[in-house]
PDB file of C-alpha atoms and ligand atoms in Angstrom:
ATOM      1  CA  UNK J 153      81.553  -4.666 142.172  1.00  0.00           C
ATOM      2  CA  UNK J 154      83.767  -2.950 139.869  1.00  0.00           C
ATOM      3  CA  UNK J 155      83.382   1.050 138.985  1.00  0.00           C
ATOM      4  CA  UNK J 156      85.644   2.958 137.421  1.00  0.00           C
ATOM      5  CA  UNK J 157      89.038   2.580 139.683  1.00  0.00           C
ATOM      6  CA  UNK J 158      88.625  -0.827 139.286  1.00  0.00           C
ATOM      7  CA  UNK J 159      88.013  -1.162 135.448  1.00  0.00           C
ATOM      8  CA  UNK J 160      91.051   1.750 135.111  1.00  0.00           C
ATOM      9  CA  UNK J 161      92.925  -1.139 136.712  1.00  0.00           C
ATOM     10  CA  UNK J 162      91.898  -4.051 134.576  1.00  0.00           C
ATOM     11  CA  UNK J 163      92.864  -1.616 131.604  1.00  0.00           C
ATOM     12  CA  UNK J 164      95.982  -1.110 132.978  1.00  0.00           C
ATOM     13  CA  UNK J 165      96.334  -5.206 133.016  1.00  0.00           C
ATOM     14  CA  UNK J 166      95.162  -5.778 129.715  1.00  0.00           C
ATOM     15  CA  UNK J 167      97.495  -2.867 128.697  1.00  0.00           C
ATOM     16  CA  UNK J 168     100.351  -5.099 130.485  1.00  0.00           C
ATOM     17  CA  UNK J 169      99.838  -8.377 129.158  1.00  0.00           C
ATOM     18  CA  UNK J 170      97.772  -9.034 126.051  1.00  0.00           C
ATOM     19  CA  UNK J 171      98.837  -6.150 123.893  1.00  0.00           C
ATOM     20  CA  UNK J 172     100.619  -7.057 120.248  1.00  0.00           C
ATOM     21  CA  UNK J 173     100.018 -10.763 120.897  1.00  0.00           C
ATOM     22  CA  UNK J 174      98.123 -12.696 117.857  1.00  0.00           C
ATOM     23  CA  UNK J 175      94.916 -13.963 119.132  1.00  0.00           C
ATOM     24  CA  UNK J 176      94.845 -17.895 117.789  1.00  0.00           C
ATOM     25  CA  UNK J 177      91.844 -18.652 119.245  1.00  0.00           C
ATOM     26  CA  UNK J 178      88.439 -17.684 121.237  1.00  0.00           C
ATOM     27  CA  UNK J 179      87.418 -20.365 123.466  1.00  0.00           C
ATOM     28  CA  UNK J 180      84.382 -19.173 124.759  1.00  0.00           C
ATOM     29  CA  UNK J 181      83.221 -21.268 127.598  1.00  0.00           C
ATOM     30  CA  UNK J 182      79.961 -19.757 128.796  1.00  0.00           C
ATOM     31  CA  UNK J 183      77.985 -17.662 126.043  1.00  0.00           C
ATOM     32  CA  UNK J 184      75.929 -16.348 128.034  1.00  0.00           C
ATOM     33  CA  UNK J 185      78.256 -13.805 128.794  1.00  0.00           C
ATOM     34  CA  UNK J 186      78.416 -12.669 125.627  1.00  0.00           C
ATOM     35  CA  UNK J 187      76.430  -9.845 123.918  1.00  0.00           C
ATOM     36  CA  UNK J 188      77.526 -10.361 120.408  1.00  0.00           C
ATOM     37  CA  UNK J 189      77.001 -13.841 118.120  1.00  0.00           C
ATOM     38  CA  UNK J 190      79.840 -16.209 118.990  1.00  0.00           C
ATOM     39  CA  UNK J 191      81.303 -16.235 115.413  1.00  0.00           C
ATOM     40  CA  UNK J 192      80.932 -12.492 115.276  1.00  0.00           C
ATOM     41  CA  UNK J 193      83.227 -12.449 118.236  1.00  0.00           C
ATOM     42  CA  UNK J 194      85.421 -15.015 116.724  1.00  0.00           C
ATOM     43  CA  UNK J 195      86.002 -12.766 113.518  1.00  0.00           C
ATOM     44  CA  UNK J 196      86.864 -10.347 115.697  1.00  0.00           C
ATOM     45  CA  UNK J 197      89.626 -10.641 117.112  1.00  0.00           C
ATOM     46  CA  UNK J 198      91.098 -13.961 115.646  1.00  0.00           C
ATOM     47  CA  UNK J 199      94.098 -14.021 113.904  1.00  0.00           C
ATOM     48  CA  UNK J 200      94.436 -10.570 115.354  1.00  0.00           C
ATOM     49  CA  UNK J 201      96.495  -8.755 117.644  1.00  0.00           C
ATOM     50  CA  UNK J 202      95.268  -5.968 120.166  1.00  0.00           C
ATOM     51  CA  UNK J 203      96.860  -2.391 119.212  1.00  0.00           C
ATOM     52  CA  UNK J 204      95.555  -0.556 121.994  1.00  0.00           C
ATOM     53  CA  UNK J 205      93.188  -0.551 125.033  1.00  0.00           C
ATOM     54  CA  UNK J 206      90.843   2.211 126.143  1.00  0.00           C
ATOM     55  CA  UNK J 207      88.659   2.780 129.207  1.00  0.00           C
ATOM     56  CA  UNK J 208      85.358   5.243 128.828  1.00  0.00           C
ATOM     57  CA  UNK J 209      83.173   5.034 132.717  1.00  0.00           C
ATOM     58  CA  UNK J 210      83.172   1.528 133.707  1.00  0.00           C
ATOM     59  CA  UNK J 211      83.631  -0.215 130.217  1.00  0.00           C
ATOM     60  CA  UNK J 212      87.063  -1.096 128.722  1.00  0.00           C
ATOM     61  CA  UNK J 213      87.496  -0.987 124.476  1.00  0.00           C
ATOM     62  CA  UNK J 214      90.366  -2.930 122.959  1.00  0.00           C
ATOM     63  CA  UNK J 215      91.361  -2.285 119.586  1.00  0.00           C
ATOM     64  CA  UNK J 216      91.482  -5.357 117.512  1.00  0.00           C
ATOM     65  CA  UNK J 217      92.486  -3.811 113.920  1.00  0.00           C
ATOM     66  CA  UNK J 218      88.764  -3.124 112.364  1.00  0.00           C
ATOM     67  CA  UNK J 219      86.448  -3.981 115.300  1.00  0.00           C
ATOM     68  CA  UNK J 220      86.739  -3.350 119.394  1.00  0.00           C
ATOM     69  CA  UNK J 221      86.796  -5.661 121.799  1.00  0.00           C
ATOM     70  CA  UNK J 222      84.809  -4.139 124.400  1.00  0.00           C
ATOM     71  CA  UNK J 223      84.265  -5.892 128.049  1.00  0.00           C
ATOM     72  CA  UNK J 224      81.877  -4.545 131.031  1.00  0.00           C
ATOM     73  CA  UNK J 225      82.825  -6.542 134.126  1.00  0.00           C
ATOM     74  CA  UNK J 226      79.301  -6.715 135.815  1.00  0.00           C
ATOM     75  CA  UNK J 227      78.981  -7.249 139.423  1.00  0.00           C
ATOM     76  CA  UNK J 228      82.217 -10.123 139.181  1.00  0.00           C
ATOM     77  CA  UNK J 229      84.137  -9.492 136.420  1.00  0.00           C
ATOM     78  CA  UNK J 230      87.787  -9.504 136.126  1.00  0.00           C
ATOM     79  CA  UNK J 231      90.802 -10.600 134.320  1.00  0.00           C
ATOM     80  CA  UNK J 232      93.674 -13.315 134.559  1.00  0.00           C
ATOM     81  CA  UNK J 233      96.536 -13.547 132.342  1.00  0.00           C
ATOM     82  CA  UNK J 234      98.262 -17.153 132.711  1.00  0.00           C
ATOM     83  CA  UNK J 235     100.496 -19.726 130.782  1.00  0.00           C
ATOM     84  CA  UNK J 236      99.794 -23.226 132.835  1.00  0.00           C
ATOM     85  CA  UNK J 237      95.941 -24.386 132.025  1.00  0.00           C
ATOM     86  CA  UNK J 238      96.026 -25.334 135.635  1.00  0.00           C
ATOM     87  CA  UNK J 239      96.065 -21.486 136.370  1.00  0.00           C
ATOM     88  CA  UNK J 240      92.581 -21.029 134.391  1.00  0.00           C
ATOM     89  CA  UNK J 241      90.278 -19.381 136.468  1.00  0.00           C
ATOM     90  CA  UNK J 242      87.172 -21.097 137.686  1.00  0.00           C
ATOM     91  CA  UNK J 243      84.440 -18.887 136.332  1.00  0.00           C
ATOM     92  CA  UNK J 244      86.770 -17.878 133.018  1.00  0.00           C
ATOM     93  CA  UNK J 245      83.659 -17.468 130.682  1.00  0.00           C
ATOM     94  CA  UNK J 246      85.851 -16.195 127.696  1.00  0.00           C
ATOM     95  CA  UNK J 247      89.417 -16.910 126.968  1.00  0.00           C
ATOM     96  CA  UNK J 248      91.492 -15.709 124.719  1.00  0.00           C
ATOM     97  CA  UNK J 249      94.743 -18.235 123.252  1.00  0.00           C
ATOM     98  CA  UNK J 250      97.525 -16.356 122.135  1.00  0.00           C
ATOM     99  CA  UNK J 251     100.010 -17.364 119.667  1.00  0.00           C
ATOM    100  CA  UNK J 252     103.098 -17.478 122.207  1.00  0.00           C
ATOM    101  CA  UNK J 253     100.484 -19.942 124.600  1.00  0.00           C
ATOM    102  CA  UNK J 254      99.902 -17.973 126.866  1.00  0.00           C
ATOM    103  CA  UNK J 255      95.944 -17.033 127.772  1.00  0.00           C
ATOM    104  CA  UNK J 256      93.661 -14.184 128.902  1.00  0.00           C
ATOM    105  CA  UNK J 257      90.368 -15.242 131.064  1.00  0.00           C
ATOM    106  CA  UNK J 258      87.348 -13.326 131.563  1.00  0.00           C
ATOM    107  CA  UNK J 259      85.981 -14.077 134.502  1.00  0.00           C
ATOM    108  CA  UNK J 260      83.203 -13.466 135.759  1.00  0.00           C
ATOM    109  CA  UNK J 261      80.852 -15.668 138.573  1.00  0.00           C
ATOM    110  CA  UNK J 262      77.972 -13.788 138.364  1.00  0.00           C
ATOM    111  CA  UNK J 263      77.614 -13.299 134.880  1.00  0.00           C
ATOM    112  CA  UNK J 264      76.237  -9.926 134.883  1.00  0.00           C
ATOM    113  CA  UNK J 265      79.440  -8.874 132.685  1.00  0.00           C
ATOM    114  CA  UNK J 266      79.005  -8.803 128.993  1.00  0.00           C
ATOM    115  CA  UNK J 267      81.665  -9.740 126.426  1.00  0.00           C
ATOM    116  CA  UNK J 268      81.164  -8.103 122.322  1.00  0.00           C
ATOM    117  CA  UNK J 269      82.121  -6.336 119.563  1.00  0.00           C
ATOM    118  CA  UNK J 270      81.666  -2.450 118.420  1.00  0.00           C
ATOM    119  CA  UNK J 271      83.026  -0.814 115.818  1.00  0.00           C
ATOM    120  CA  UNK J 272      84.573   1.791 118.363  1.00  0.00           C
ATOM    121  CA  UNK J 273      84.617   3.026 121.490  1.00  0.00           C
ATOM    122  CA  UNK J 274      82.621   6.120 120.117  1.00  0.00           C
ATOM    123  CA  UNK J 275      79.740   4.166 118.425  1.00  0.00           C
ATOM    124  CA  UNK J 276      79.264   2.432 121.528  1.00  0.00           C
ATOM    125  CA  UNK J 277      79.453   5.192 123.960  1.00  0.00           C
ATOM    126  CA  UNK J 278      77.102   7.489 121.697  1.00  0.00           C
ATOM    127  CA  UNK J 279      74.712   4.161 120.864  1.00  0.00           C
ATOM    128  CA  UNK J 280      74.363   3.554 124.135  1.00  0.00           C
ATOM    129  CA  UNK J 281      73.957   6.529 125.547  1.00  0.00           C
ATOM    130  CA  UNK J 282      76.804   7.148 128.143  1.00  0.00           C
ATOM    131  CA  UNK J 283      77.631  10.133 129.769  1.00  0.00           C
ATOM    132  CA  UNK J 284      80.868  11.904 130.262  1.00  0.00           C
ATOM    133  CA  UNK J 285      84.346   9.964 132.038  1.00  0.00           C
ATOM    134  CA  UNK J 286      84.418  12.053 135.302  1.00  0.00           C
ATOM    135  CA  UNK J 287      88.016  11.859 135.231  1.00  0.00           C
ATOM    136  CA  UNK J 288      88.965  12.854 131.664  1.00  0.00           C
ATOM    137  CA  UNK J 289      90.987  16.193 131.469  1.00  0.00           C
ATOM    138  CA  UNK J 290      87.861  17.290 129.430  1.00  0.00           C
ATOM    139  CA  UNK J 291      85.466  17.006 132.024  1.00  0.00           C
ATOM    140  CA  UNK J 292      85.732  20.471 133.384  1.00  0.00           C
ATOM    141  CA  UNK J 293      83.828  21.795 136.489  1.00  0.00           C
ATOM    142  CA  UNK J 294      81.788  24.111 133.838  1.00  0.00           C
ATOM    143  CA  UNK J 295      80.335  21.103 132.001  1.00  0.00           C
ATOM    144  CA  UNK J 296      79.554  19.003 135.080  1.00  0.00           C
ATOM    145  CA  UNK J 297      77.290  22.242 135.932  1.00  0.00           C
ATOM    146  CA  UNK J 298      75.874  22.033 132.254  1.00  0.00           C
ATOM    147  CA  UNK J 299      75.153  18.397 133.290  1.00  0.00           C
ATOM    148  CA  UNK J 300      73.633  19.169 136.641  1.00  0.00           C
ATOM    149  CA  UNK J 301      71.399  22.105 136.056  1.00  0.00           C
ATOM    150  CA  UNK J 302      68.131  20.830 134.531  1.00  0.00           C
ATOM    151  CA  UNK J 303      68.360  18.010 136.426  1.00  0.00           C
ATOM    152  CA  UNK J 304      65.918  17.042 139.003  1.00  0.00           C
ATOM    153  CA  UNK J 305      65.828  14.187 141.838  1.00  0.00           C
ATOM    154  CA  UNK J 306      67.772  13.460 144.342  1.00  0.00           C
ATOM    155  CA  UNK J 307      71.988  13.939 144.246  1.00  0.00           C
ATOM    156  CA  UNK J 308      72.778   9.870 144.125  1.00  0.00           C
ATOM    157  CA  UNK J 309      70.918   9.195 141.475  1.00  0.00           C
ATOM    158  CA  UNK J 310      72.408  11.901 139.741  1.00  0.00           C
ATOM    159  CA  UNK J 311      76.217  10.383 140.447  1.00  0.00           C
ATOM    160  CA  UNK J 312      75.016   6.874 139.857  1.00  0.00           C
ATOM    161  CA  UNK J 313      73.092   6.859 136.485  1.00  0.00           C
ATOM    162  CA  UNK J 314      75.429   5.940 133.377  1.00  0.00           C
ATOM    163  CA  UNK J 315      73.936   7.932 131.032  1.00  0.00           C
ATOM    164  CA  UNK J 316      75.034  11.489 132.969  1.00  0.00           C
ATOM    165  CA  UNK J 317      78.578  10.383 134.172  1.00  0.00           C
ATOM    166  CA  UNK J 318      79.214   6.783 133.726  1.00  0.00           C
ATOM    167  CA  UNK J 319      81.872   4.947 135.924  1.00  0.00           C
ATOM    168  CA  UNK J 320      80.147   6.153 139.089  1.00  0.00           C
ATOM    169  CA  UNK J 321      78.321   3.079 140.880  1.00  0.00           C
ATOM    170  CA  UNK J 322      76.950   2.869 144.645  1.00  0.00           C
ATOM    171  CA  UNK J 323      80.575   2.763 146.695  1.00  0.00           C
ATOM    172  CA  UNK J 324      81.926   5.703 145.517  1.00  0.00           C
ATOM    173  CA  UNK J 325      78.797   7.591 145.140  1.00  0.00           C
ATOM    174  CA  UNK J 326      78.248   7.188 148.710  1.00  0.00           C
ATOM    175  CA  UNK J 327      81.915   8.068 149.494  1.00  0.00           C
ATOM    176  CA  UNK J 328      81.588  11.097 147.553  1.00  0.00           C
ATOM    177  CA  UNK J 329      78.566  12.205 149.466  1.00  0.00           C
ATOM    178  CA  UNK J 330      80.034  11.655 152.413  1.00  0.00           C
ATOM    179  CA  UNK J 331      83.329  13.394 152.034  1.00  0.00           C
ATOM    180  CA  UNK J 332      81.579  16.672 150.430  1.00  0.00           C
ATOM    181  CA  UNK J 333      78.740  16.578 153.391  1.00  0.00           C
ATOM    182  CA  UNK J 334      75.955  16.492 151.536  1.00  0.00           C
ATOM    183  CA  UNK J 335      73.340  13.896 152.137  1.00  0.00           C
ATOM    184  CA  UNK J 336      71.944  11.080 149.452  1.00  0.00           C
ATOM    185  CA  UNK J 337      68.924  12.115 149.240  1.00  0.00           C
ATOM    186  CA  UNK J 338      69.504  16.009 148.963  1.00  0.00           C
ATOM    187  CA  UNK J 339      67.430  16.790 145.610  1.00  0.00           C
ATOM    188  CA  UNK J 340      69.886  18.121 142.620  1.00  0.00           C
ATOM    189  CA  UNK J 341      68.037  21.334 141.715  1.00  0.00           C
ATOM    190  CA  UNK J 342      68.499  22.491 146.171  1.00  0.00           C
ATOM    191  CA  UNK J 343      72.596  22.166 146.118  1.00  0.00           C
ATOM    192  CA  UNK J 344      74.493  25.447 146.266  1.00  0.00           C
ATOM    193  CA  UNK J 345      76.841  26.366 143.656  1.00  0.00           C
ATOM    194  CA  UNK J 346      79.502  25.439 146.138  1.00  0.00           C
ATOM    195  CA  UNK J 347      78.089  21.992 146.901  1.00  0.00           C
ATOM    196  CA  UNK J 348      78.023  21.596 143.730  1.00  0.00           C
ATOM    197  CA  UNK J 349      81.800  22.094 142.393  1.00  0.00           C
ATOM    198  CA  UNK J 350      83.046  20.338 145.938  1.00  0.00           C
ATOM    199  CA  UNK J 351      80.671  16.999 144.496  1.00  0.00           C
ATOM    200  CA  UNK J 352      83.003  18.162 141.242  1.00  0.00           C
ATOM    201  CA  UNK J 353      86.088  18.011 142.808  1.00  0.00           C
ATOM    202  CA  UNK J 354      85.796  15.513 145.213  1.00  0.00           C
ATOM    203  CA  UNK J 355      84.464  13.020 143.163  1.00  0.00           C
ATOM    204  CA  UNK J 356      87.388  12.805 140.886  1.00  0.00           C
ATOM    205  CA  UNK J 357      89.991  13.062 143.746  1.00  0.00           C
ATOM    206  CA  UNK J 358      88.190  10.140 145.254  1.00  0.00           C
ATOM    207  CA  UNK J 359      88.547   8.361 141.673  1.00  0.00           C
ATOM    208  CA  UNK J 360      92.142   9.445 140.925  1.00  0.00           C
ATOM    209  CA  UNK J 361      93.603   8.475 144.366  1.00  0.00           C
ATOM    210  CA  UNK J 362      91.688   5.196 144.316  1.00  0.00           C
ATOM    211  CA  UNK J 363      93.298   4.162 141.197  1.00  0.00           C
ATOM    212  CA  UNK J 364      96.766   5.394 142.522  1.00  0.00           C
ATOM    213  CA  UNK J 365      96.399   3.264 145.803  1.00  0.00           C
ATOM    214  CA  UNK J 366      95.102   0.213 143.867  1.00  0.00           C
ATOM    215  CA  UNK J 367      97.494   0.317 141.599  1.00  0.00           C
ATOM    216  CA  UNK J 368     100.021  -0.079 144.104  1.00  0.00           C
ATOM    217  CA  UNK J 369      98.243  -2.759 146.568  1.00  0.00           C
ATOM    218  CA  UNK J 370      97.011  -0.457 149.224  1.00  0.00           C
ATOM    219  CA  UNK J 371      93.920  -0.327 151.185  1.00  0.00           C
ATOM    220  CA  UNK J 372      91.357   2.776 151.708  1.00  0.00           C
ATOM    221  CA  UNK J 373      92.628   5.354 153.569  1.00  0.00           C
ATOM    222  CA  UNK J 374      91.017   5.354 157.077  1.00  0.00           C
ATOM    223  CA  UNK J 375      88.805   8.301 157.006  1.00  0.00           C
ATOM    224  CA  UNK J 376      86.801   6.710 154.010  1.00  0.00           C
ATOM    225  CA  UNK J 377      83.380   5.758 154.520  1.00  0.00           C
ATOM    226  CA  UNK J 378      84.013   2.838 152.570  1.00  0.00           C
ATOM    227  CA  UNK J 379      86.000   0.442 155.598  1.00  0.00           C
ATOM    228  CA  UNK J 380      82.840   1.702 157.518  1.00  0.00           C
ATOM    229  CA  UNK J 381      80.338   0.706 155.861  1.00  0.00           C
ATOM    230  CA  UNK J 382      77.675  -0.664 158.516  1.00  0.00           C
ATOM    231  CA  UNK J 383      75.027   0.703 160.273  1.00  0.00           C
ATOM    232  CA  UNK J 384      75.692   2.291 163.652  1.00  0.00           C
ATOM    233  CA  UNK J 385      79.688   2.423 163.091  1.00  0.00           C
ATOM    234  CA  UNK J 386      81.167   5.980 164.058  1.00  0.00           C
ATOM    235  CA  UNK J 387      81.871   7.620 161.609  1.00  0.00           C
ATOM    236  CA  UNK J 388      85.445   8.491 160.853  1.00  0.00           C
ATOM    237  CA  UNK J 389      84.771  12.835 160.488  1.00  0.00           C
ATOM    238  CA  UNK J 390      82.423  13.344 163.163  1.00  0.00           C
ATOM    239  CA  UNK J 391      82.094  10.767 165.661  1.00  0.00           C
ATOM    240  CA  UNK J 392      79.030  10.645 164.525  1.00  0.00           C
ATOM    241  CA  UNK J 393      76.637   7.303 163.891  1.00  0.00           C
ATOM    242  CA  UNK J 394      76.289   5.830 160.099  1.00  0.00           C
ATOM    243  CA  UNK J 395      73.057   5.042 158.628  1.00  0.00           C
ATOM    244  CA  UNK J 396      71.765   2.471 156.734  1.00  0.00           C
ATOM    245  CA  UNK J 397      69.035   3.075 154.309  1.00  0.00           C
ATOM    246  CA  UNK J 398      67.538   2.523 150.344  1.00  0.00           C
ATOM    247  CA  UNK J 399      68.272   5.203 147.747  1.00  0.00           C
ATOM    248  CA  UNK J 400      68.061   5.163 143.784  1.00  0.00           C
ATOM    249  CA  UNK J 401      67.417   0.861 144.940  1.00  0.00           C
ATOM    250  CA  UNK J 402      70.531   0.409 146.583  1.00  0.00           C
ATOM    251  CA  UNK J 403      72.038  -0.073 149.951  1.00  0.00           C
ATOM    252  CA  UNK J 404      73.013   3.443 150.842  1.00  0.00           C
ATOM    253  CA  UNK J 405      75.406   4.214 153.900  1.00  0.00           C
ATOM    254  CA  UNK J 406      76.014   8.239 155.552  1.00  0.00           C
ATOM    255  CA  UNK J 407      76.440   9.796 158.457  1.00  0.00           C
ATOM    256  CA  UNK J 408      73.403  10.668 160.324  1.00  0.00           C
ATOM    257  CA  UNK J 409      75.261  13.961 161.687  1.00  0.00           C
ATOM    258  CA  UNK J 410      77.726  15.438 159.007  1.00  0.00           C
ATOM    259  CA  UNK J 411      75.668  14.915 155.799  1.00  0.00           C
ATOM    260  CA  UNK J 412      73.266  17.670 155.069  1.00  0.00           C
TER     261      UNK J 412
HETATM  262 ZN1   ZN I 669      80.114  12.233 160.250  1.00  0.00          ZN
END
């Protein structure tokens, strides 16, 4: 499921391949994927070219002149840039035709991605409430503790919910709680200061140096909780044994001796 690593990439594709290209046509091939009237869409970005391409949490903004593209890749979503219309991906659900023939897909199987239009990356961050990029330069350690303070609840709901950080889902909120120690369930308003600005810190390392390793085709590193993600596994720190259990409604995985 993509989170923000993985969307950083796709922005980094898009970025690649379908900027300053006139868009000659939106085939849209599933609407249920999309979150905006098809002709709206269609106005759009037709006869357009994208200028630029943006990335706030998990959602990616391309700038099509007046409006915004703006994707969010759901559980499935992803991209594919292609010239042969035998290289269309099965589950494209949008595609966009460019003027030198060559095509951008959306994909997405699932269909829990949304395709639409804002009027910019602002108005739809601020209309729909989302909170801070934890890996923008202006996301200092003093306003994550802003953020933190009057809230309540436990410390993976507090990573995972959009509207206080957004680009954080389940995998890497579990992988930061592992690699800072602290346990899912620990409630907010109990962390130390310390535990706090190590969550801080370790959170956007994890982010940064996914994106880096992604970007160039490797795998996790080893001590990640992520390639162990199963119940009774050893855990890569401690020796000790991972645990499977429900937090915030989702498949949660820790060790049951490190994380406090
Ligand atoms: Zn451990």
């Amino acid at each position: 499921m993509p989170e923000l690593p993985e969307v950083e990439l796709f922005t980094r594709y898009f970025a690649e391949h379908a900027l300053r290209q006139k868009v000659a046509r939106v085939d849209v091939r599933d609407a249920r994927i999309l979150g905006v009237r098809e002709d709206v869409l269609d106005g759009a970005v037709r006869g357009r070219a994208f200028k630029r391409v943006l990335r706030h949490g998990k959602h990616l903004f391309a700038d099509a002149g007046k409006e915004w593209l703006h994707l969010h890749f759901g559980m499935s979503g992803d991209l594919a840039y292609y010239s042969e219309v035998s290289d269309q991906p099965r589950f494209a659900r949008v595609i966009f035709d460019f003027t030198n023939g060559k095509h951008l897909a959306f994909e997405d199987m699932r269909l829990f991605g949304v395709v639409d239009v804002t009027s910019s990356p602002d108005d739809y961050i601020r209309e729909h409430n989302l909170g801070p990029d934890p890996i923008d330069d202006a996301f200092t350690l003093k306003r994550f503790r802003e953020i933190v303070a009057p809230r309540r609840g436990v410390v993976k709901s507090l990573l995972m919910s959009q509207d206080i950080i957004a680009g954080i889902g389940n995998l890497y909120a579990d992988e930061t709680l592992f690699q800072t120690s602290v346990h899912p369930r620990r409630p907010v308003d109990q962390l130390s200061r310390d535990e706090v600005a190590a969550i801080y810190a370790t959170m956007r390392k994890i982010l940064r140096d996914v994106i880096v390793r992604k970007a160039r085709g490797a795998s996790y590193p080893p001590r990640y909780l992520v390639t162990h993600r199963e119940e009774g596994e050893r855990c890569p720190r401690c020796g000790g044994t991972i645990r499977r259990t429900v937090v915030f409604g989702r498949t949660t995985y820790f060790c049951g001796k490190h994380q406090r």
